[in-house]
Every structure is written in structure tokens, then in C-alpha cells.
Short mmCIF file of C-alpha atoms in Angstrom, two decimals:
data_model
loop_
_atom_site.label_atom_id
_atom_site.label_comp_id
_atom_site.label_asym_id
_atom_site.label_seq_id
_atom_site.Cartn_x
_atom_site.Cartn_y
_atom_site.Cartn_z
CA UNK A 24 -0.36 15.31 -0.55
CA UNK A 25 2.52 12.90 -0.44
CA UNK A 26 2.69 12.45 -4.18
CA UNK A 27 6.29 12.85 -4.92
CA UNK A 28 6.17 10.93 -8.10
CA UNK A 29 3.57 12.50 -10.43
CA UNK A 30 4.22 16.28 -11.13
CA UNK A 31 1.16 16.70 -13.33
CA UNK A 32 -1.81 15.93 -11.10
CA UNK A 33 -1.40 17.18 -7.52
CA UNK A 34 -3.90 18.50 -5.00
CA UNK A 35 -1.50 21.19 -4.12
CA UNK A 36 -2.37 22.98 -7.34
CA UNK A 37 -5.80 23.33 -6.01
CA UNK A 38 -4.86 24.51 -2.45
CA UNK A 39 -7.12 27.67 -2.53
CA UNK A 40 -10.16 25.71 -3.40
CA UNK A 41 -9.51 23.01 -0.74
CA UNK A 42 -8.92 25.70 1.94
CA UNK A 43 -12.10 27.37 0.95
CA UNK A 44 -13.87 24.09 1.67
CA UNK A 45 -12.29 23.89 5.17
CA UNK A 46 -9.62 21.45 4.27
CA UNK A 47 -6.05 22.02 5.48
CA UNK A 48 -3.53 20.84 2.84
CA UNK A 49 -0.13 19.59 3.73
CA UNK A 50 2.33 18.88 0.98
CA UNK A 51 5.94 18.27 -0.02
CA UNK A 52 8.26 21.12 -0.19
CA UNK A 53 8.81 22.70 -3.57
CA UNK A 54 5.70 20.77 -4.83
CA UNK A 55 4.29 23.64 -6.89
CA UNK A 56 7.49 25.13 -8.07
CA UNK A 57 8.36 22.54 -10.61
CA UNK A 58 11.14 20.99 -8.65
CA UNK A 59 11.16 17.26 -8.28
CA UNK A 60 12.65 16.74 -4.92
CA UNK A 61 11.20 14.25 -2.50
CA UNK A 62 11.28 16.63 0.44
CA UNK A 63 8.53 16.17 2.99
CA UNK A 64 8.03 19.06 5.46
CA UNK A 65 8.05 18.44 9.33
CA UNK A 66 4.59 20.04 9.28
CA UNK A 67 3.15 16.74 8.06
CA UNK A 68 3.81 15.18 11.40
CA UNK A 69 1.09 17.44 12.86
CA UNK A 70 -1.41 15.14 11.02
CA UNK A 71 -0.83 12.62 13.68
CA UNK A 72 -1.18 14.94 16.51
CA UNK A 73 -3.91 17.34 15.89
CA UNK A 74 -7.64 16.77 16.35
CA UNK A 75 -8.80 16.42 12.78
CA UNK A 76 -11.84 14.37 12.18
CA UNK A 77 -10.40 12.93 9.14
CA UNK A 78 -6.82 12.78 7.59
CA UNK A 79 -6.27 11.64 4.04
CA UNK A 80 -2.81 10.73 2.76
CA UNK A 81 -2.65 10.96 -1.08
CA UNK A 82 0.38 8.81 -2.07
CA UNK A 83 2.03 8.16 -5.50
CA UNK A 84 0.58 5.14 -7.07
CA UNK A 85 3.70 2.93 -7.09
CA UNK A 86 6.26 1.63 -4.64
CA UNK A 87 8.44 4.55 -5.04
CA UNK A 88 5.53 6.77 -3.97
CA UNK A 89 4.76 4.40 -1.17
CA UNK A 90 8.17 5.01 0.48
CA UNK A 91 6.93 8.50 1.51
CA UNK A 92 4.15 6.71 3.31
CA UNK A 93 6.48 4.10 5.04
CA UNK A 94 8.64 6.61 6.71
CA UNK A 95 5.54 7.39 8.89
CA UNK A 96 5.17 3.76 9.93
CA UNK A 97 6.01 4.39 13.55
CA UNK A 98 3.31 6.93 13.88
CA UNK A 99 0.69 4.81 12.15
CA UNK A 100 1.50 1.95 14.23
CA UNK A 101 0.39 3.97 17.28
CA UNK A 102 -3.04 4.39 15.87
CA UNK A 103 -5.89 1.77 16.37
CA UNK A 104 -5.70 -0.20 12.98
CA UNK A 105 -9.62 -0.04 12.88
CA UNK A 106 -9.32 3.66 12.50
CA UNK A 107 -7.20 3.56 9.29
CA UNK A 108 -8.38 2.50 5.90
CA UNK A 109 -5.96 2.06 3.10
CA UNK A 110 -7.53 2.22 -0.45
CA UNK A 111 -5.60 1.06 -3.45
CA UNK A 112 -6.88 2.93 -6.62
CA UNK A 113 -6.68 1.09 -9.91
CA UNK A 114 -6.83 2.62 -13.36
CA UNK A 115 -6.71 -0.39 -15.65
CA UNK A 116 -6.05 1.84 -18.67
CA UNK A 117 -2.59 2.72 -17.21
CA UNK A 118 0.38 0.58 -18.76
CA UNK A 119 1.38 -1.08 -15.44
CA UNK A 120 -2.24 -1.69 -14.45
CA UNK A 121 -3.53 -3.29 -17.55
CA UNK A 122 -2.71 -6.91 -16.63
CA UNK A 123 -3.62 -8.86 -13.47
CA UNK A 124 -0.16 -9.96 -12.68
CA UNK A 125 1.28 -6.52 -12.94
CA UNK A 126 -1.33 -5.23 -10.60
CA UNK A 127 -0.63 -8.01 -8.14
CA UNK A 128 3.12 -7.30 -8.33
CA UNK A 129 2.63 -3.58 -7.78
CA UNK A 130 0.23 -4.11 -4.81
CA UNK A 131 2.95 -6.24 -3.21
CA UNK A 132 5.69 -3.63 -3.85
CA UNK A 133 3.33 -0.82 -2.48
CA UNK A 134 2.40 -2.64 0.69
CA UNK A 135 6.17 -3.67 1.26
CA UNK A 136 7.32 0.05 0.72
CA UNK A 137 4.42 1.61 2.51
CA UNK A 138 4.77 -0.91 5.38
CA UNK A 139 1.03 -1.15 5.77
CA UNK A 140 -1.60 -3.49 4.28
CA UNK A 141 -4.17 -2.53 1.76
CA UNK A 142 -7.89 -2.79 3.08
CA UNK A 143 -9.85 -2.27 -0.13
CA UNK A 144 -9.89 -1.43 -3.81
CA UNK A 145 -11.11 1.52 -5.83
CA UNK A 146 -11.99 1.43 -9.55
CA UNK A 147 -11.02 4.74 -11.22
CA UNK A 148 -10.40 3.21 -14.65
CA UNK A 149 -10.48 6.14 -17.10
CA UNK A 150 -9.03 7.65 -20.20
CA UNK A 151 -9.51 11.21 -19.15
CA UNK A 152 -11.77 13.02 -21.64
CA UNK A 153 -11.86 9.91 -23.90
CA UNK A 154 -13.63 7.82 -21.12
CA UNK A 155 -16.63 5.77 -22.10
CA UNK A 156 -18.68 3.20 -20.12
CA UNK A 157 -16.13 0.55 -21.34
CA UNK A 158 -13.61 1.92 -19.03
CA UNK A 159 -15.19 1.38 -15.72
CA UNK A 160 -16.61 -1.90 -17.03
CA UNK A 161 -13.08 -3.13 -17.87
CA UNK A 162 -12.04 -1.83 -14.46
CA UNK A 163 -14.77 -3.96 -12.99
CA UNK A 164 -13.36 -6.97 -14.54
CA UNK A 165 -9.83 -6.26 -13.41
CA UNK A 166 -10.87 -5.40 -9.76
CA UNK A 167 -13.01 -8.56 -9.71
CA UNK A 168 -9.81 -10.55 -10.63
CA UNK A 169 -7.74 -8.80 -8.08
CA UNK A 170 -10.32 -9.09 -5.37
CA UNK A 171 -10.62 -12.86 -5.94
CA UNK A 172 -6.95 -13.36 -5.89
CA UNK A 173 -6.22 -11.20 -2.69
CA UNK A 174 -9.53 -11.50 -0.93
CA UNK A 175 -9.75 -7.67 -0.88
CA UNK A 176 -13.16 -5.95 -1.13
CA UNK A 177 -13.96 -3.26 -3.60
CA UNK A 178 -14.97 -0.25 -1.76
CA UNK A 179 -15.84 2.32 -4.66
CA UNK A 180 -16.25 2.61 -8.30
CA UNK A 181 -15.86 6.26 -9.35
CA UNK A 182 -16.05 8.36 -12.46
CA UNK A 183 -17.26 11.60 -14.01
CA UNK A 184 -20.81 12.12 -15.26
CA UNK A 185 -22.47 10.97 -17.44
CA UNK A 186 -20.12 7.93 -17.80
CA UNK A 187 -20.51 6.75 -14.25
CA UNK A 188 -24.35 6.88 -14.43
CA UNK A 189 -24.23 5.00 -17.68
CA UNK A 190 -22.11 2.32 -16.00
CA UNK A 191 -24.37 2.09 -13.04
CA UNK A 192 -27.41 1.48 -15.51
CA UNK A 193 -25.33 -1.10 -17.35
CA UNK A 194 -24.36 -2.88 -14.20
CA UNK A 195 -28.00 -2.99 -13.14
CA UNK A 196 -29.16 -4.26 -16.40
CA UNK A 197 -26.62 -6.85 -16.76
CA UNK A 198 -26.67 -7.96 -13.15
CA UNK A 199 -22.96 -7.20 -12.38
CA UNK A 200 -21.85 -8.45 -8.99
CA UNK A 201 -22.22 -5.44 -6.64
CA UNK A 202 -19.36 -7.02 -4.40
CA UNK A 203 -16.90 -6.03 -7.15
CA UNK A 204 -18.46 -2.47 -7.76
CA UNK A 205 -18.90 -1.14 -4.17
CA UNK A 206 -20.41 2.13 -3.80
CA UNK A 207 -20.72 4.07 -6.96
CA UNK A 208 -19.60 7.66 -6.70
CA UNK A 209 -19.65 10.48 -9.36
CA UNK A 210 -16.48 12.61 -9.20
CA UNK A 211 -15.83 16.06 -10.71
CA UNK A 212 -12.61 16.71 -12.56
CA UNK A 213 -10.81 19.79 -11.18
CA UNK A 214 -7.38 19.06 -12.82
CA UNK A 215 -7.54 19.96 -16.45
CA UNK A 216 -4.69 19.36 -18.83
CA UNK A 217 -4.57 20.61 -22.42
CA UNK A 218 -1.43 18.81 -23.74
CA UNK A 219 -1.51 20.72 -27.06
CA UNK A 220 -0.87 23.94 -25.23
CA UNK A 221 1.08 22.63 -22.36
CA UNK A 222 4.37 23.59 -23.72
CA UNK A 223 3.09 27.10 -24.54
CA UNK A 224 1.50 28.07 -21.38
CA UNK A 225 2.66 25.48 -18.74
CA UNK A 226 0.46 23.73 -16.25
#
């Protein structure tokens, strides 16, 4: 968990559940203590030296967050590039992802700061509990535009049920181009935020 940008949604908060599933979690120091210090423990280097079948780096979604990834460039450069896949996740409902040019600009900044090229795109367009089929549909349109401009494939379209199944049905009925949808994957929300009670009870 290299997300040193967003303090509200971090996998560190579900460390117990991840470990119960056999997943070893490495995260920034002080991540779960409400301290916003970009401190990355030396333990993270072990991700490059152990015999794990799969290692996932979750990085903050802008150029500031990508700097955390860029500092490991010398380690990534020693790995066969075909063994690495860099996915850029787009939520077209976010302010800085709502326009094509802003997405293209951010992708350029992220690849520069992260010092690694993006391999594919992921459509995760949502409005949390307010998500309807319109969100992944608008995401589809945005990712199509990005894909056509940068010649990047769309690897996944993800979302919670029943919205993602409704989108899959819509895509089939309206013959949306599967090249800009990728694999449709339902996901489950484990991070819940009740903003009305947040100030009373914390995260």
C-alpha cells in the first residue's frame, strides 16, 4: 500500500482481512495513525526479493502518489518487463478525471513521476452509493477516448452489483465495443464511509 496521498481509503485499514486471506500487507509507516507523512518502510524492499507469486503496488492516483513508486525504479528495472503490468485506474466522476485532456495530462505526469510506462486502463467510474449504470457507461466513453489517443488497451471494467451486471447487459444489448470494456469484474466494497457520522466516530 504505497498510497501516501489519500488518507480515507487505504488497504491498511483492512489488514486483518487481507492477512486472513493469505495476503501479506506492506504499508507506509504511520499509515493507520492519522499521520500524513510520506514515510515508506525498508520492509517494502522485500517485495523485490522474496518468492511471492504476485506482488501488487497500490499507488496514489496522481503524480504525487506516483513518486512513491518512482523511487523503486532501480529495482523494477531489474525485473523482466513482461512480468510487470501497470494498470491506470480511471474514475471519470472525479474532478480531475472528468475531461479527456485532464486525464491525458495526469497520465503523462504519473508515468514521469513513477518512471514506468502504463500498460492498460481500468474503468472504475463510480459515485459510491449513488452509482448507477450511467457511471460505468460514461467511464466506457472516457476510456475509449483515452485508449484511442494513447493506444492503450482497456483491461477491466469493474463495479459493485447490481450495477456492473446491468452495465454488462446494456453493453451487450447496445453492442458496445468489447475492446474498450475489457473483462467485466464485479467487486465488493469493503471500505465504508458514513460522512454524516465521520466527525463523531472517526473512520
